[in-house]
């Protein structure tokens, strides 16, 4: 349901400008309540600091079955904001990313 990945910037490492680098999966512990999602990495602060260098940190939440207090499903579609009608499937994926500077 919750994924955290790190994509290192190949231009920041000598000799790797044109070499694809692996995406690193960061494993952690997920705790959820009706109002919050809290994720804590399983890696120690020192290990996380060693892993992070210039690159992109991606966070992805798969929310195909999230419901509010009244049992209504959340939807990942932009239909309501765009004023569109039709079949609206519940759930979706929320994705955000951050640039990490070395």
Short mmCIF file of N, CA and C in Angstrom, two decimals, residues 1-5 25-26 30 39 58-62 93-96:
data_model
loop_
_atom_site.label_atom_id
_atom_site.label_comp_id
_atom_site.label_asym_id
_atom_site.label_seq_id
_atom_site.Cartn_x
_atom_site.Cartn_y
_atom_site.Cartn_z
N UNK A 1 0.80 -1.18 0.00
CA UNK A 1 0.00 0.00 0.00
C UNK A 1 0.85 1.26 0.00
N UNK A 2 2.02 1.22 0.56
CA UNK A 2 2.87 2.40 0.72
C UNK A 2 4.28 2.04 0.24
N UNK A 3 4.79 2.79 -0.71
CA UNK A 3 6.12 2.52 -1.25
C UNK A 3 6.98 3.77 -1.17
N UNK A 4 8.24 3.59 -0.81
CA UNK A 4 9.21 4.69 -0.80
C UNK A 4 10.43 4.21 -1.59
N UNK A 5 10.79 4.99 -2.61
CA UNK A 5 11.93 4.65 -3.47
C UNK A 5 12.87 5.84 -3.54
N UNK A 25 14.71 0.60 -2.93
CA UNK A 25 13.47 0.52 -2.15
C UNK A 25 13.82 0.70 -0.69
N UNK A 26 13.11 1.60 -0.03
CA UNK A 26 13.35 1.84 1.39
C UNK A 26 12.18 1.22 2.15
N UNK A 30 4.43 0.81 8.63
CA UNK A 30 3.27 1.64 8.33
C UNK A 30 2.27 1.56 9.48
N UNK A 39 4.51 6.56 8.21
CA UNK A 39 5.49 5.58 7.75
C UNK A 39 6.84 5.95 8.37
N UNK A 58 10.83 9.16 -4.04
CA UNK A 58 9.44 8.98 -4.47
C UNK A 58 8.63 8.30 -3.38
N UNK A 59 7.41 8.79 -3.18
CA UNK A 59 6.48 8.20 -2.22
C UNK A 59 5.20 7.89 -2.98
N UNK A 60 4.76 6.65 -2.89
CA UNK A 60 3.55 6.22 -3.60
C UNK A 60 2.61 5.52 -2.62
N UNK A 61 1.35 5.96 -2.62
CA UNK A 61 0.32 5.36 -1.77
C UNK A 61 -0.76 4.79 -2.68
N UNK A 62 -0.98 3.49 -2.59
CA UNK A 62 -2.05 2.84 -3.35
C UNK A 62 -3.30 2.87 -2.48
N UNK A 93 -3.95 5.97 -7.12
CA UNK A 93 -2.60 6.05 -6.58
C UNK A 93 -2.23 7.49 -6.37
N UNK A 94 -1.77 7.81 -5.18
CA UNK A 94 -1.23 9.12 -4.88
C UNK A 94 0.28 9.00 -4.95
N UNK A 95 0.91 9.88 -5.70
CA UNK A 95 2.37 9.82 -5.83
C UNK A 95 2.94 11.21 -5.67
N UNK A 96 4.00 11.31 -4.93
CA UNK A 96 4.70 12.57 -4.76
C UNK A 96 6.19 12.28 -4.78
#
